[in-house]
XYZ file of C-alpha atoms in Angstrom:
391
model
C 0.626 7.633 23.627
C 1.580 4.447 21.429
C 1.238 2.364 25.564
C -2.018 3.292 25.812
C -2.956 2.811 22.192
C -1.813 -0.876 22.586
C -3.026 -1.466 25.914
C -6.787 -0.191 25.044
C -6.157 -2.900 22.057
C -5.305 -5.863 23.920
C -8.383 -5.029 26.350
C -10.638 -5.262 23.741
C -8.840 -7.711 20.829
C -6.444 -9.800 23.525
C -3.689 -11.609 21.196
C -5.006 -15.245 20.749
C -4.021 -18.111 18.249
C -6.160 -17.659 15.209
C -5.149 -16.882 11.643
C -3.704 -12.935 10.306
C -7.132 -12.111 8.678
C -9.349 -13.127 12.130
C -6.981 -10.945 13.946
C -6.662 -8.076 11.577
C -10.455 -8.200 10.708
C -11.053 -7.230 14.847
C -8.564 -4.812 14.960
C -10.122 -3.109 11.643
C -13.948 -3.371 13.154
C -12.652 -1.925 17.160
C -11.397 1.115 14.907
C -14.414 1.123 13.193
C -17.037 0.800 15.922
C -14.807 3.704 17.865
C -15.089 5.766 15.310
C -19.004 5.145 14.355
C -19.252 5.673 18.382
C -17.276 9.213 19.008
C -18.616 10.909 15.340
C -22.145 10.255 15.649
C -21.545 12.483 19.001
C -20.046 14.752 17.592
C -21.892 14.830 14.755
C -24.774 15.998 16.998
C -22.968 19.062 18.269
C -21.655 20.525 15.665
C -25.039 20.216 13.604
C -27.225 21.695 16.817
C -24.558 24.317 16.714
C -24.335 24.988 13.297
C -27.806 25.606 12.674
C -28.166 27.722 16.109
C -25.440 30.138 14.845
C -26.889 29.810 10.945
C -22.831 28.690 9.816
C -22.571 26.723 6.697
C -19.044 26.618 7.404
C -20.082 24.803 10.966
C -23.037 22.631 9.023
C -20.332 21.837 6.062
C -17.969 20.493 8.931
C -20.923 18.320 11.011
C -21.349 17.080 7.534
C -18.008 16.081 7.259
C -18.063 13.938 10.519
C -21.462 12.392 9.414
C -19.952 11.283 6.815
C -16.341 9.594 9.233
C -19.532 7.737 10.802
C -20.677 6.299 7.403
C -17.397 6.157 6.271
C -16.468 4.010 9.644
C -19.251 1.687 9.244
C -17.693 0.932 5.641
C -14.303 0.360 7.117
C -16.254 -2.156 9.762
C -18.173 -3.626 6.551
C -15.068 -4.203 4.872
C -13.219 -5.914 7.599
C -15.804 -7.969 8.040
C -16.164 -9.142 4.437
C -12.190 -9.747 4.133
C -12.577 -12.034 7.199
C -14.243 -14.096 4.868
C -11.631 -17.161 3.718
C -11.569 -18.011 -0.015
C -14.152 -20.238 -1.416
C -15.103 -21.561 -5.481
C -16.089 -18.024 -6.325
C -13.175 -16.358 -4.617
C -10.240 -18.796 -4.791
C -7.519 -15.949 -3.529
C -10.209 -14.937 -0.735
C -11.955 -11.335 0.169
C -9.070 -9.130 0.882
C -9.185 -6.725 -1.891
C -13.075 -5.720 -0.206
C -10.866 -3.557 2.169
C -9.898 -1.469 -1.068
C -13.096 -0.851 -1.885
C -13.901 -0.102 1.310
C -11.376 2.360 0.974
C -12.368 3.994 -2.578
C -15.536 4.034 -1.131
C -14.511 6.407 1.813
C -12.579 8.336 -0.950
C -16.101 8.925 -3.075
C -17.726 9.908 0.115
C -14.968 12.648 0.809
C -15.124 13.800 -2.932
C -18.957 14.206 -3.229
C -18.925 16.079 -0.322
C -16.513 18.324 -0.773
C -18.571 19.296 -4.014
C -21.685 19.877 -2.331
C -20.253 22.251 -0.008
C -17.836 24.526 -2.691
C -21.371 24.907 -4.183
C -23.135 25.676 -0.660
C -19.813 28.138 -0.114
C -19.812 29.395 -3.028
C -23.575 30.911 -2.564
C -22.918 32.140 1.391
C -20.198 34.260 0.068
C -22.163 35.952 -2.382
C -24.989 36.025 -0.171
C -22.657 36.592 3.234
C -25.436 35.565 6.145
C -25.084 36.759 9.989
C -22.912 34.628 12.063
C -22.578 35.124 15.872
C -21.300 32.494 17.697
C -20.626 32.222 21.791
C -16.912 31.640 23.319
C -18.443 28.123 24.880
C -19.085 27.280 21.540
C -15.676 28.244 20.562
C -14.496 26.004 23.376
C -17.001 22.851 22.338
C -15.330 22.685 18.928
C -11.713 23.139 20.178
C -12.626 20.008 22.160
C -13.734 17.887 18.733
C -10.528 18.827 17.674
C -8.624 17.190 20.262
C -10.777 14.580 20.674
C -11.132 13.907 16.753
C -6.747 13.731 17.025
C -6.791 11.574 18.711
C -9.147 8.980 17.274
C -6.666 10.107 14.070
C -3.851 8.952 16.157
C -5.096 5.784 17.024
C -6.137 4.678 13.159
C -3.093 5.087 12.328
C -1.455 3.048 15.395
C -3.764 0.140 14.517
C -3.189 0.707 10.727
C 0.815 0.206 10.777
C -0.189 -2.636 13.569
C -1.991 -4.572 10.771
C -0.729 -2.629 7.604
C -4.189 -1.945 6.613
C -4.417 0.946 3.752
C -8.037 1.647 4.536
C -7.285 2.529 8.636
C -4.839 5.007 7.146
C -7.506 6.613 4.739
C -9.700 6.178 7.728
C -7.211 8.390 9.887
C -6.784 10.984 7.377
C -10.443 11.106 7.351
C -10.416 12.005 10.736
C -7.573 14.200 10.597
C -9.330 16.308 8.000
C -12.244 16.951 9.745
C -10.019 18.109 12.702
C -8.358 20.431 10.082
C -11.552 21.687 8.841
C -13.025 22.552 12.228
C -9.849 24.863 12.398
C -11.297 26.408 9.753
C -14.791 26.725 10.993
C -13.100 28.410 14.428
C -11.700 30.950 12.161
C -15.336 31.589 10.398
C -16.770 31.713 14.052
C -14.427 33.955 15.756
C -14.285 36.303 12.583
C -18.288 36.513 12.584
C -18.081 37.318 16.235
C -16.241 41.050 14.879
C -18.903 40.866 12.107
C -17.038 39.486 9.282
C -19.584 37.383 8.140
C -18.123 35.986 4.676
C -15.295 34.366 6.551
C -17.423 31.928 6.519
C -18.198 31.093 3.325
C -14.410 31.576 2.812
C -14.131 28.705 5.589
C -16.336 26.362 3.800
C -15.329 26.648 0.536
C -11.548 25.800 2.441
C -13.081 22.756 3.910
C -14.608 21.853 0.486
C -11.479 21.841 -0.798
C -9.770 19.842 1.706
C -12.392 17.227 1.363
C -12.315 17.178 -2.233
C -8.284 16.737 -2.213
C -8.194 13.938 0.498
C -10.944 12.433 -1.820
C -8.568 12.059 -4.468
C -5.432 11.528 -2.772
C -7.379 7.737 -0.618
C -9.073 7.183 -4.462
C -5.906 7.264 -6.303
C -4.279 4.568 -3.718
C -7.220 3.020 -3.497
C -7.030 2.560 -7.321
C -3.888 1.157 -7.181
C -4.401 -1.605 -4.871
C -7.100 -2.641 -7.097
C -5.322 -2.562 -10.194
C -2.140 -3.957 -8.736
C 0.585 -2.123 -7.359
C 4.214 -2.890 -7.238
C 5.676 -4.162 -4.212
C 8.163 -2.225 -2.121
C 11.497 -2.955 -2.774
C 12.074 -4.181 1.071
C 9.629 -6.894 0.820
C 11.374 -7.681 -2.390
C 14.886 -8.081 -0.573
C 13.635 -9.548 2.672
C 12.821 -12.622 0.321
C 15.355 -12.747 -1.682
C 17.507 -12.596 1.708
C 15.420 -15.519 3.362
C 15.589 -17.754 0.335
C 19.572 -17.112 -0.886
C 20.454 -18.219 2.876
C 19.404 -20.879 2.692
C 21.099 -24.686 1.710
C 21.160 -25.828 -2.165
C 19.783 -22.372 -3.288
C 22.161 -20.450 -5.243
C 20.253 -17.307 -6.438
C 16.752 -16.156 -6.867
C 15.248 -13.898 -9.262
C 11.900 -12.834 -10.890
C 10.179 -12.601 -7.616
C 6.449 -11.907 -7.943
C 3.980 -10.364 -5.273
C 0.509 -10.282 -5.314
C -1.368 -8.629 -2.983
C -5.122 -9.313 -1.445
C -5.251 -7.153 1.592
C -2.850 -8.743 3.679
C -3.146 -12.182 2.036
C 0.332 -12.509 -0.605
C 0.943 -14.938 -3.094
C 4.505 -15.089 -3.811
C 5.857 -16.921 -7.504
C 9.820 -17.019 -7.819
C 12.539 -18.799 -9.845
C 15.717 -19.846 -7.648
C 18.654 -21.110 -8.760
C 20.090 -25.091 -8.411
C 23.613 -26.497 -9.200
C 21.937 -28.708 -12.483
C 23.990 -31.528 -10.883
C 21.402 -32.094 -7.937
C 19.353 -35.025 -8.108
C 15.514 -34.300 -9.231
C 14.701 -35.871 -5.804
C 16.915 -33.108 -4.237
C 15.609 -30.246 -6.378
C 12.187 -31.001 -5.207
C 13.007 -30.814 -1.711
C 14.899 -27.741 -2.010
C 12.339 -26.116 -3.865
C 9.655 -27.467 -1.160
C 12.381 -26.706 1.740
C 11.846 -22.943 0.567
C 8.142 -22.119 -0.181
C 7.993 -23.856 3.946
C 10.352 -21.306 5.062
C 8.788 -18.415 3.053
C 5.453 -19.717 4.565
C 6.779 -19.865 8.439
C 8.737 -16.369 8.347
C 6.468 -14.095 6.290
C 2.789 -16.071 6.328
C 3.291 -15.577 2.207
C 1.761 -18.426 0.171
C 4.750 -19.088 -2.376
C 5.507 -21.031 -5.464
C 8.818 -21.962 -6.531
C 10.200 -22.823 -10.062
C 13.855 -23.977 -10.305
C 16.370 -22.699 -12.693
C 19.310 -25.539 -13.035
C 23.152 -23.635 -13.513
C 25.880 -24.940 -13.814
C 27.953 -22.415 -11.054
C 31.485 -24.553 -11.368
C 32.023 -24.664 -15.911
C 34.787 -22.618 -15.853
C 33.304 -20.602 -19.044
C 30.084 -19.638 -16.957
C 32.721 -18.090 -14.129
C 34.295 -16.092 -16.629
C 31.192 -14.914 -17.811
C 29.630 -14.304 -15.056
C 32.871 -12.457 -13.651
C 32.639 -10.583 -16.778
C 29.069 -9.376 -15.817
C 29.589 -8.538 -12.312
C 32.588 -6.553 -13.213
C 31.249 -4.705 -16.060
C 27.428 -4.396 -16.205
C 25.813 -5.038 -12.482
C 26.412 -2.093 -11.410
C 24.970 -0.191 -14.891
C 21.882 1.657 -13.610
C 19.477 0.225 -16.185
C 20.029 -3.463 -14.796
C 18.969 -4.646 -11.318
C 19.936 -8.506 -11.546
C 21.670 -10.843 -13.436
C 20.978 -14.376 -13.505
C 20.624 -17.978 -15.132
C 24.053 -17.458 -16.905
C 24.511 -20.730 -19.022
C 26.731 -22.130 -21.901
C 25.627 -24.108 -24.095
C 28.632 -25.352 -26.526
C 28.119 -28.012 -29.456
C 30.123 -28.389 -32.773
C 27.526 -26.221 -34.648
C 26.905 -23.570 -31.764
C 28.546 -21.232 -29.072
C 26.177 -19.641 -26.974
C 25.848 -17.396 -23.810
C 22.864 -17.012 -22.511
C 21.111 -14.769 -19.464
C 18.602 -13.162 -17.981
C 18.398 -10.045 -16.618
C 15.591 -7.405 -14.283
C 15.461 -4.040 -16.139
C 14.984 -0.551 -14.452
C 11.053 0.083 -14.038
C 10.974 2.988 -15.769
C 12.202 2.327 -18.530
C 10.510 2.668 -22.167
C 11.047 -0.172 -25.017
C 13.135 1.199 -27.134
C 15.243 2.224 -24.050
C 14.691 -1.639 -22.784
C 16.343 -2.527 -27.121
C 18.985 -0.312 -26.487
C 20.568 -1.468 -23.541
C 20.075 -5.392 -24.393
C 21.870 -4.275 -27.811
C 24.479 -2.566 -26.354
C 25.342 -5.610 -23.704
C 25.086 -8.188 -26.470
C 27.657 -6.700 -28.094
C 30.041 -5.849 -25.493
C 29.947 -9.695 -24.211
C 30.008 -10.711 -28.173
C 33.315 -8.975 -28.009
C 34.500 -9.935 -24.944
C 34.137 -13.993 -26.165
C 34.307 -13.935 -29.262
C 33.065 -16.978 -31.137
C 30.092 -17.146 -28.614
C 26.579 -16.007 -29.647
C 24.108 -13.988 -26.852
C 21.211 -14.756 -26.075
C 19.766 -12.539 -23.631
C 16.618 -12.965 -21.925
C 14.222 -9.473 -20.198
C 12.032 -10.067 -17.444
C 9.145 -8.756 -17.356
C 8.524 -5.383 -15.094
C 5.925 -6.947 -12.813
C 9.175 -9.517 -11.911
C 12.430 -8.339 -9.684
């Protein structure tokens, strides 16, 4: 199905030369125009059904695809306000709109989903006569497919663009082809006259609605805020940029995110011998290749070592040896001696599990102070925590 997903895409967004957001912002509006299209249809039936058989169960779930078409033409707004570029007001451009495009689809599915468990709530203390027709059984078997589809294809164009609202936009569809399941039950049950199945029905696709509500809100939510990024974008740069000529390490790596816009900030590390000329072309040599492979917009900050004092190879040995592998550390780095006739001193940085609390954060840093106080003795340790939002 994926062939004909991507051929219907290229007949109607052909791939061109123009920038990510252009491209991704006419993916996100086809999906959304589809959608807007096929629901309103739909929308139609189910409703002219619904009130022909007297189902709230029926009128809950025509509801529920009203709402894909309003939540569709908020995907299409979205997309279209993220196509924006950045500008005084918006220096990192419009691509967090697409989030609240997406919370906004959430808050439709949640105030829904209230308005029917109250609406369900009353039909099965009040259980009304439902008598529905096979064709009619038939019609909304049909929506089902159809609205699978469409499901199918949001989320096809969603991992084509990695676009978080297309995937809350899918789900949307896929609950409302979930819910009509529900509704066939209510239909087919009032057909032998049990008539409350279908209160029963919409008070199940209240509750879907309300839970898909909160499960697009809570990502939503944490896009907005600021999410971590995954630990494979992590490592793909810190693969791209340690391959490469003069750089010797790289550490507290920072992603931020606006839609598919990503500022990148990272330390790497230099043999201190280099010439400052050098430095700055190494440092410039890597935010070009981060910009080429991944389309990332990155600053660089160099860290000078000193990779060849025999002292910093012993400690650094040391380290790899002993404490790398402890679970509560994820890097070590910046390993430096400094050594005068007054002071000894080792000092490091290091990436800490997320998870863990402060005290837990004291502990450990305590603990490895001492061990490497012991292991060199003489030397004072100075070690140095990243912060979490830095890998």
């Amino acid at each position: 199905m994926n062939n004909i997903f991507e051929k219907l895409t290229k007949r109607f967004v052909p791939n061109t030369i123009e920038s990510t957001r252009i491209y991704r912002s006419k993916i996100g509006k086809l999906q959304g125009w589809i959608s807007v299209f096929v629901n309103s249809i739909l929308f139609i039936i189910k409703f002219f059904i619904g009130l022909m058989i007297n189902s709230i169960s029926l009128i809950a779930d025509a509801i529920h695809t009203l709402s894909d078409v309003i939540s569709s033409s908020v995907v299409i707004w979205g997309f279209h306000e993220a196509e924006k570029p950045a500008d005084v007001e918006h220096p990192y451009g419009h691509g967090r709109i697409e989030y609240i495009a997406t919370l906004i689809i959430a808050i439709l599915l949640f105030v829904a989903g209230i308005e029917f468990f109250k609406a369900s709530i009353q039909r099965i203390n009040n259980p009304a006569v439902v008598k529905s027709e096979w064709w009619m059984v038939i019609i909304l078997l049909a929506t089902i497919v159809i609205k699978e589809i469409i499901a199918r294809y949001a989320e096809f164009l969603s991992a084509k663009i990695a676009s978080g609202t297309l995937r809350a936009d899918a789900w949307h569809h896929r609950s409302d082809a979930i819910s009509s399941f529900l509704v066939i039950g209510a239909m087919i049950g009032g057909k032998f006259g049990y008539y409350a199945v279908d209160g029963w029905a919409g008070l199940g696709v209240a509750f879907f609605l309300i839970y898909m509500g909160y499960i697009i809100a809570r990502e939503a939510i944490d896009d907005l805020i600021g999410k971590p990024p995954s630990e494979e974008e992590v490592e793909k740069i810190r693969q791209i940029v340690t391959l490469l000529d003069g750089v010797l390490g790289a550490h507290d790596i920072i992603i931020h995110s606006y839609g598919k816009d990503q500022f990148v900030s990272m330390h790497i590390e230099i043999n201190a011998n280099e010439t400052p000329e050098r430095a700055h072309d190494i440092a410039e040599y890597v935010e070009d290749v981060l910009t080429e492979k991944l389309g990332v917009e990155p600053t660089v900050h160099m860290d000078p070592v000193h990779p060849d004092n025999p002292k910093v190879l012993e400690v650094t040995n040391y380290l790899n040896e002993n404490w790398i592998k402890d679970g509560r550390i994820t890097d070590i780095h910046d390993i430096r001696i400094v050594e005068t006739d007054e002071h000894k001193v080792i000092l490091f940085g290091i990436n800490i599990e997320q998870t863990m609390l402060k005290k837990q954060i004291a502990a450990c840093c305590k603990e490895l102070e001492s061990a490497v106080e012991k292991e060199f003795q003489g030397y004072k340790v100075n070690i140095k925590v990243s912060p979490l939002h830095r890998f």
